[in-house]
XYZ file of C-alpha atoms in Angstrom:
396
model
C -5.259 12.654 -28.303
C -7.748 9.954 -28.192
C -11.404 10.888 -27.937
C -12.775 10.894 -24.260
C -14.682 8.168 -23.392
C -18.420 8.810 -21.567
C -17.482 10.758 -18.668
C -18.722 8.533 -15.775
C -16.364 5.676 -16.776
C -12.367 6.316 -15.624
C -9.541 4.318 -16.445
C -8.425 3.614 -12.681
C -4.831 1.661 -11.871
C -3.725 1.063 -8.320
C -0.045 0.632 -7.817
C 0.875 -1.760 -5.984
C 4.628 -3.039 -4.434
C 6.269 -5.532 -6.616
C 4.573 -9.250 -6.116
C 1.210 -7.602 -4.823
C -0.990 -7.631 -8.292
C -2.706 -10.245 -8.138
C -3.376 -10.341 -4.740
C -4.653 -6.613 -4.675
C -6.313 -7.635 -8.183
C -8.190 -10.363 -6.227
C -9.236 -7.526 -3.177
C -10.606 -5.269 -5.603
C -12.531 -7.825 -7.289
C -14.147 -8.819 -3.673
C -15.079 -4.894 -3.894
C -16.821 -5.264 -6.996
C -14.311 -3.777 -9.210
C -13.750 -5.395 -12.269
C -10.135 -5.527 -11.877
C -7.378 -7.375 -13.531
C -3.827 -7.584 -12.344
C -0.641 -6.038 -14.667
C 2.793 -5.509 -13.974
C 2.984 -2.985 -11.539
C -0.185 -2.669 -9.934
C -4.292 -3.300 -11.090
C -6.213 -1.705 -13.773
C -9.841 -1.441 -14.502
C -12.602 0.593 -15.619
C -15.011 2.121 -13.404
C -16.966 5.505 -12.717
C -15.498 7.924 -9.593
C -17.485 6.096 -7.311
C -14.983 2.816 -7.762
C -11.786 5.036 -7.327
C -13.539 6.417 -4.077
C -13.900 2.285 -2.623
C -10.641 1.590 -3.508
C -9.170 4.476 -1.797
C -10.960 3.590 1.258
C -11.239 -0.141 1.592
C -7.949 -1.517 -0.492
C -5.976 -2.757 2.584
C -3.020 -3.619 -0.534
C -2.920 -0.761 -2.970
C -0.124 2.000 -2.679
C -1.902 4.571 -4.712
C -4.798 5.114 -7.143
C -4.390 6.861 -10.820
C -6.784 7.386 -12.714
C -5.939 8.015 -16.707
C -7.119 11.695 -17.818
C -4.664 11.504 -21.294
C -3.008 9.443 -23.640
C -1.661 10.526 -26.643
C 1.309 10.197 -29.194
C 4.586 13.161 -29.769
C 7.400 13.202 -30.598
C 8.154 16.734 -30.885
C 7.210 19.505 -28.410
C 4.563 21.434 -30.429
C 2.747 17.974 -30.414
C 2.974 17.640 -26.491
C 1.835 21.303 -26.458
C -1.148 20.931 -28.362
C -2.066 17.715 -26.320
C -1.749 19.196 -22.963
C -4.058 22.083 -24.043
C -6.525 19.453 -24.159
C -6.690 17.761 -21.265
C -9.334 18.328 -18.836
C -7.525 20.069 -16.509
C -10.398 21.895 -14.190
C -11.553 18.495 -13.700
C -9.158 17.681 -10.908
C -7.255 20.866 -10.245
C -8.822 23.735 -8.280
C -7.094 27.636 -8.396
C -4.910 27.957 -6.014
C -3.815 24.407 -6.199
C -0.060 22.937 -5.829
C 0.749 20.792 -8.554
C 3.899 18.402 -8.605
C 4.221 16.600 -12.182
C 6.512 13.128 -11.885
C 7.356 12.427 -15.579
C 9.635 9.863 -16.942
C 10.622 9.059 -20.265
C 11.943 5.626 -21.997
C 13.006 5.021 -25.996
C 10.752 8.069 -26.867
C 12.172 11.890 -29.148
C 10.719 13.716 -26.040
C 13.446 12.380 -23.484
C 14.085 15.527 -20.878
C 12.180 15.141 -18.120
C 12.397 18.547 -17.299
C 11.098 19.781 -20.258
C 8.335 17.805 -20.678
C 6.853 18.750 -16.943
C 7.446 22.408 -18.011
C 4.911 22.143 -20.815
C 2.710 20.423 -18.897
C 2.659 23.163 -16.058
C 2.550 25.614 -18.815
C -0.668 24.194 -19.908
C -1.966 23.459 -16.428
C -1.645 27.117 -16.033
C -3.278 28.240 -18.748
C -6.362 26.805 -17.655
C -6.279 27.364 -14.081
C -5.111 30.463 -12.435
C -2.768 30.855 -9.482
C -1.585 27.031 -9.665
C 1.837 26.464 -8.098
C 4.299 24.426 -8.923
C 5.614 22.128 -7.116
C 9.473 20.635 -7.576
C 9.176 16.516 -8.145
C 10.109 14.061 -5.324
C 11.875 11.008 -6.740
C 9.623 7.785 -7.507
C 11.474 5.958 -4.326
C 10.146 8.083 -2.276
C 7.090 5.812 -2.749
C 8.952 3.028 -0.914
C 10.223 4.766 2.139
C 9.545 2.743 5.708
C 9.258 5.826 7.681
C 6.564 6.669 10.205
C 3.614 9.340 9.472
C 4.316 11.988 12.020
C 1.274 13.500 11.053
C -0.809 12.915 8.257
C -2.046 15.868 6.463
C -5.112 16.774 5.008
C -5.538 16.890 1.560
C -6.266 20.382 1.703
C -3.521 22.290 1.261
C -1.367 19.018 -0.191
C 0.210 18.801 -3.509
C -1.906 16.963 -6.245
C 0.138 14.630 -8.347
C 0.014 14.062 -11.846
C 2.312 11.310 -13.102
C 3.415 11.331 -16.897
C 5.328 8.529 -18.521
C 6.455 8.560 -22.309
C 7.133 5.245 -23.500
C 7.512 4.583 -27.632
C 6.714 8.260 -28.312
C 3.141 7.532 -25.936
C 2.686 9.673 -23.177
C 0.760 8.871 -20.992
C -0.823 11.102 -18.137
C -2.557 10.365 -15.050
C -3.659 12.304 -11.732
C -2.953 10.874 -8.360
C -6.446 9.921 -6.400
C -5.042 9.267 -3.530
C -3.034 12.671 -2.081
C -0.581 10.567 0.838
C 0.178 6.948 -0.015
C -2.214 4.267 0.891
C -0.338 2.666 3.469
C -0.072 5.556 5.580
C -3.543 4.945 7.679
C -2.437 7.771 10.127
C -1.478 5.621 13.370
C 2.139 4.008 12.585
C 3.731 7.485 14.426
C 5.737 5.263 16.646
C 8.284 2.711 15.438
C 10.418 0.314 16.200
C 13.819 -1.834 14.499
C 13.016 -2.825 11.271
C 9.641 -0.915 10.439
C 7.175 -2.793 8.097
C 4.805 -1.092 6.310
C 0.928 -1.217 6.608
C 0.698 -2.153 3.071
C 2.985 -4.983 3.567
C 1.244 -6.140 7.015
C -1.866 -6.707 5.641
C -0.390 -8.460 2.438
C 1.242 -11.191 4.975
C -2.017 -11.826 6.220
C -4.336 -11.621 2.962
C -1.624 -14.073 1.461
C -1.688 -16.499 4.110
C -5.533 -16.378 3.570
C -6.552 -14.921 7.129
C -9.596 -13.955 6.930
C -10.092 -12.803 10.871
C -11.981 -15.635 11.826
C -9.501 -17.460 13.348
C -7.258 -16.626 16.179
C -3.668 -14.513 15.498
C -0.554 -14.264 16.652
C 2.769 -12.328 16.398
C 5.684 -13.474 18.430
C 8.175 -10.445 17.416
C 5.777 -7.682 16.142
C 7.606 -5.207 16.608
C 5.904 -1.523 16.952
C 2.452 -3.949 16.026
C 1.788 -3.806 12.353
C 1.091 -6.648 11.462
C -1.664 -7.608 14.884
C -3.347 -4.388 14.271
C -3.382 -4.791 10.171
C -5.230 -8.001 11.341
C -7.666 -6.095 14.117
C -8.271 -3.820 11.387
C -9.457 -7.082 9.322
C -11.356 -8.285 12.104
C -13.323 -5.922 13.092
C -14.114 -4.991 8.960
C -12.644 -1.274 9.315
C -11.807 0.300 6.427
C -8.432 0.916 6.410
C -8.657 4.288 4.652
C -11.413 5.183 7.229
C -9.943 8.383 9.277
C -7.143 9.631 6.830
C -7.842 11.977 3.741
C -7.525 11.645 -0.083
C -6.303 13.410 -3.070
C -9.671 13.505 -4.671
C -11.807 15.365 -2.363
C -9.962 18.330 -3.579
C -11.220 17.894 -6.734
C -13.903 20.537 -8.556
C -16.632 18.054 -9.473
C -16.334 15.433 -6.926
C -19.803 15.252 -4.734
C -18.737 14.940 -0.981
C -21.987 13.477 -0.276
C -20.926 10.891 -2.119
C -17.954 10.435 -0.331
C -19.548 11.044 3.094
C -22.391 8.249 2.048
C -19.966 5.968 1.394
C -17.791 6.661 4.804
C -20.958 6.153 7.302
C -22.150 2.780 5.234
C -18.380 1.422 5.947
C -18.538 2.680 9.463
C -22.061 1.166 9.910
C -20.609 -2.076 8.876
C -17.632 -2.489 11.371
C -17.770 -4.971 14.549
C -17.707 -3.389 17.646
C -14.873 -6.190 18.395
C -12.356 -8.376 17.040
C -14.651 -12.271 17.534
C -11.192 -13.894 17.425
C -8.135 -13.162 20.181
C -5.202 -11.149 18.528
C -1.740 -11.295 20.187
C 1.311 -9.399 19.851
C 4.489 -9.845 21.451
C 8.606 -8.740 21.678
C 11.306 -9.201 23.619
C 12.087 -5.092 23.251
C 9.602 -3.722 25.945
C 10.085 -0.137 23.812
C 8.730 -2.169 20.913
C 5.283 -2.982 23.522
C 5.152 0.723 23.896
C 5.158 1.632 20.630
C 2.812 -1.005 19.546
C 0.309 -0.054 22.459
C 0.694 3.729 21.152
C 0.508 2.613 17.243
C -2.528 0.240 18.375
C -4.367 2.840 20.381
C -4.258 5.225 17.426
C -5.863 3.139 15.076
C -8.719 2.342 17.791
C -8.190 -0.943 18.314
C -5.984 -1.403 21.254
C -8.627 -3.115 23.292
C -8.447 -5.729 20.413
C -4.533 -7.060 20.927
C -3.440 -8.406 23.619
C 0.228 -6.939 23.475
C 3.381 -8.029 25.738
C 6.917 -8.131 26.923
C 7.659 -11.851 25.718
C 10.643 -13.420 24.160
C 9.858 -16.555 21.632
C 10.620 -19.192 24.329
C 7.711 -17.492 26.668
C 5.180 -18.258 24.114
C 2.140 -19.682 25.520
C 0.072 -22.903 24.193
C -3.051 -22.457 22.451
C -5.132 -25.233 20.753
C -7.347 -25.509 17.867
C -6.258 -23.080 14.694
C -4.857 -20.220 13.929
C -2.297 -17.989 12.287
C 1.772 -16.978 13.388
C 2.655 -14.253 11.230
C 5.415 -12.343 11.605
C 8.126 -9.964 10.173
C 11.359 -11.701 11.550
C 15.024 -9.936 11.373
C 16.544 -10.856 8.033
C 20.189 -11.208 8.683
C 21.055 -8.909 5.384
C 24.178 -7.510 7.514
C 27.453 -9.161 7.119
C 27.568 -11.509 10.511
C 24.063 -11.431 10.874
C 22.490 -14.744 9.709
C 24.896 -16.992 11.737
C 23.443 -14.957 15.285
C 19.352 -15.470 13.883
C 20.108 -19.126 12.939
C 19.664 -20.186 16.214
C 16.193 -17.773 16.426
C 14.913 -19.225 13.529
C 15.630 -22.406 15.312
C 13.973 -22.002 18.193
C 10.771 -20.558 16.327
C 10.540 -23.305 14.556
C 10.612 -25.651 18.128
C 8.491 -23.810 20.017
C 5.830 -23.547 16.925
C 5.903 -27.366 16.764
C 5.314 -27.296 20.838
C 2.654 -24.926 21.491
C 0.726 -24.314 18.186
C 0.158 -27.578 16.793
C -2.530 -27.672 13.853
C -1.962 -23.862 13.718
C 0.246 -21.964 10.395
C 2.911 -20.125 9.966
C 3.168 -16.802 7.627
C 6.556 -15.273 7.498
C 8.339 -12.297 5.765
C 11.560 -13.577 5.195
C 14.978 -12.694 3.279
C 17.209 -15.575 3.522
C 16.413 -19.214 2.112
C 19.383 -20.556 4.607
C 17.726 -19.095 7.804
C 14.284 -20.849 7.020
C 15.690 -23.709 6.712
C 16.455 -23.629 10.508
C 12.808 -23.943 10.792
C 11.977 -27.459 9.907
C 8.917 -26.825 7.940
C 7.798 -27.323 5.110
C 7.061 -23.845 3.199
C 5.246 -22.907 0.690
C 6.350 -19.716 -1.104
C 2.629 -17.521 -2.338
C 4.380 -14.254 -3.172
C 7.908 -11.965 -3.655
C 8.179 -8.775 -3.074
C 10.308 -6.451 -1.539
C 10.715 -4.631 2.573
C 12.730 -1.441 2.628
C 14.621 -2.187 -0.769
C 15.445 -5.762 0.397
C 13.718 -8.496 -1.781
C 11.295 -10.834 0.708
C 8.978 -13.259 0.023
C 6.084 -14.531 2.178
C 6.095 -18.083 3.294
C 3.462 -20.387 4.900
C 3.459 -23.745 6.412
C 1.257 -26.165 8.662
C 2.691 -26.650 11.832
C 2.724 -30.065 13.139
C 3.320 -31.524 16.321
C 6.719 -32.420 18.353
């Protein structure tokens, strides 16, 4: 194992969806972090404070690792010895459920299985009355569902994530307990959920910054218009959930709690720019309201019963973003052609000078726009690959 490094200084990484580095690398450098953006996610070196701001204020960021091992086997009394080594009181209390996610690629050590087991032999060894937990597959990561209720981390499993790559394993705890996206108010949802993560990456791509006016003409159970109150009013998106490291032995919770009441002392009491959300669906509205009022910022949004056609004119600048359908069903695409059609004529009649920011799945459909797009990132919805699109929205 290598020698550990001073022990205020962590090797952080925050994982990120596919097509998101550089934008989350670019977020966490606004936070100070001096981050830089690899496949996968963004890396950088920092003390515990930095993976507590990132937690909280990374609107981007699926989870946070930080590195507590790396070392080289290739035969199981090697990984044994290793494992004794690592720092395990550090981040596990007694008690403590423990899940271990390992995977292995062109390496001796190849079973999965067997590899967790010495880890949680180890684990055990130096903490007492540790449970463990059976691992949940990696995709579980990119499920869409809603947070029925988001637990504390008290009680929650803590993850450690191994990966053996070239003989190298490499072995990192989980910072973050529940995935970042899940801020704790998307309990209601509508067709075609979107996650938080993926919201705020629509709008952080498009360059909104909340200073200028926004607007979502099929928003669904409101992700994307309360991802952007969020913005507006500077909340910290990680502000009234939980995280993996608070459970942690030797992290100071005044620390934490410091850092909490300087974020909320920070926040507007109101978005300066008018947010609007609208659907055809009126049990999409009453979602949205629900999703909206969760997250405390319902009196933010203005949020309606409106098809695309009903859209009112508004002058000056602003932002459309939006999550439309995608068409991926056989049959699909020729019914949203003419949607896509009519978004694109009733952009062009009542937000001239404004821009569009759009999720979208299909090349063909766009097209039915009329615009000229601009492509700033792919990534992927659900399993389906997307990539965001923006354009300047001229007149009739």
């Amino acid at each position: 194992m290598k020698p550990s490094k001073k022990l205020n200084q962590l090797d952080a990484f925050a994982v990120t969806a596919p097509g998101l580095e550089h934008l989350c690398a670019a977020e966490l450098t606004a936070l100070g972090l001096r981050a830089r953006a690899v496949d996968g996610g963004v890396e950088w070196r920092g003390t515990l404070e930095s993976v507590m701001r990132a937690n909280l204020w990374s609107r981007l960021a699926s989870r946070v690792l930080v590195r507590v091992a790396e070392f080289r086997a290739k035969a199981f009394f090697e990984l044994e010895l290793n494992a004794k080594k690592i720092p395990w009181s550090r981040h596990v209390a007694p008690g403590t459920t423990v899940e271990f996610r390992v995977t292995c690629r062109k390496s001796k050590l190849y079973h999965t299985d067997a590899v967790a087991q010495r880890f949680a032999e180890a684990l055990g060894n130096a903490v007492r009355d540790v449970r463990i937990a059976k691992a949940t597959p990696e995709a579980d990561d990119e499920s869409n569902g809603s947070v029925k209720k988001l637990k504390s981390a008290k009680g929650a499993k803590q993850l450690f994530v191994v990966r053996f790559l070239h003989d190298v394993a490499t072995v990192s705890v989980d910072a973050s307990g529940a995935l970042l996206h899940m801020r704790g108010y998307r309990q209601a949802l509508a067709k075609a959920p979107l996650r938080e993560t993926l919201a705020a990456a629509t709008l952080l791509g498009a360059g909104w910054d909340g200073t200028t006016p926004l607007t979502d003409p099929m928003c669904g159970a409101g992700t994307i218009p309360i991802e952007a109150a969020l913005i507006a009013r500077r909340i910290a998106p990680g502000r009234d959930r939980s995280f993996g490291f608070l459970e942690w032995p030797e992290v100071d919770r005044g620390q934490w709690s410091a850092m909490l009441d300087q974020a909320k002392a920070g926040e507007l009491a109101a978005s300066a720019v008018r947010i609007t959300g609208s659907d055809r669906d009126a049990g999409a509205i009453t979602a949205a309201k629900a999703n909206a009022e969760r997250a405390g910022v319902l009196n933010d949004i203005e949020l309606e019963v409106r098809s695309i056609s009903a859209m009112d004119a508004a002058e000056g600048t602003g932002l459309v973003a939006s999550n439309p359908p995608y068409g991926v069903r056989v049959g699909e695409a020729e019914k949203l052609r003419d949607l896509y059609a009519q978004l694109g004529n009733v952009l062009r009649a009542r937000r001239p000078g404004w821009r569009l920011a759009l999720l979208s799945a299909d090349r063909q459909l766009e097209r039915q726009l009329h615009l000229e797009l601009e492509e700033r990132l792919t990534t992927r919805n659900g399993g389906i690959p997307v990539h965001l699109v923006v354009a300047a929205i001229p007149g009739e």
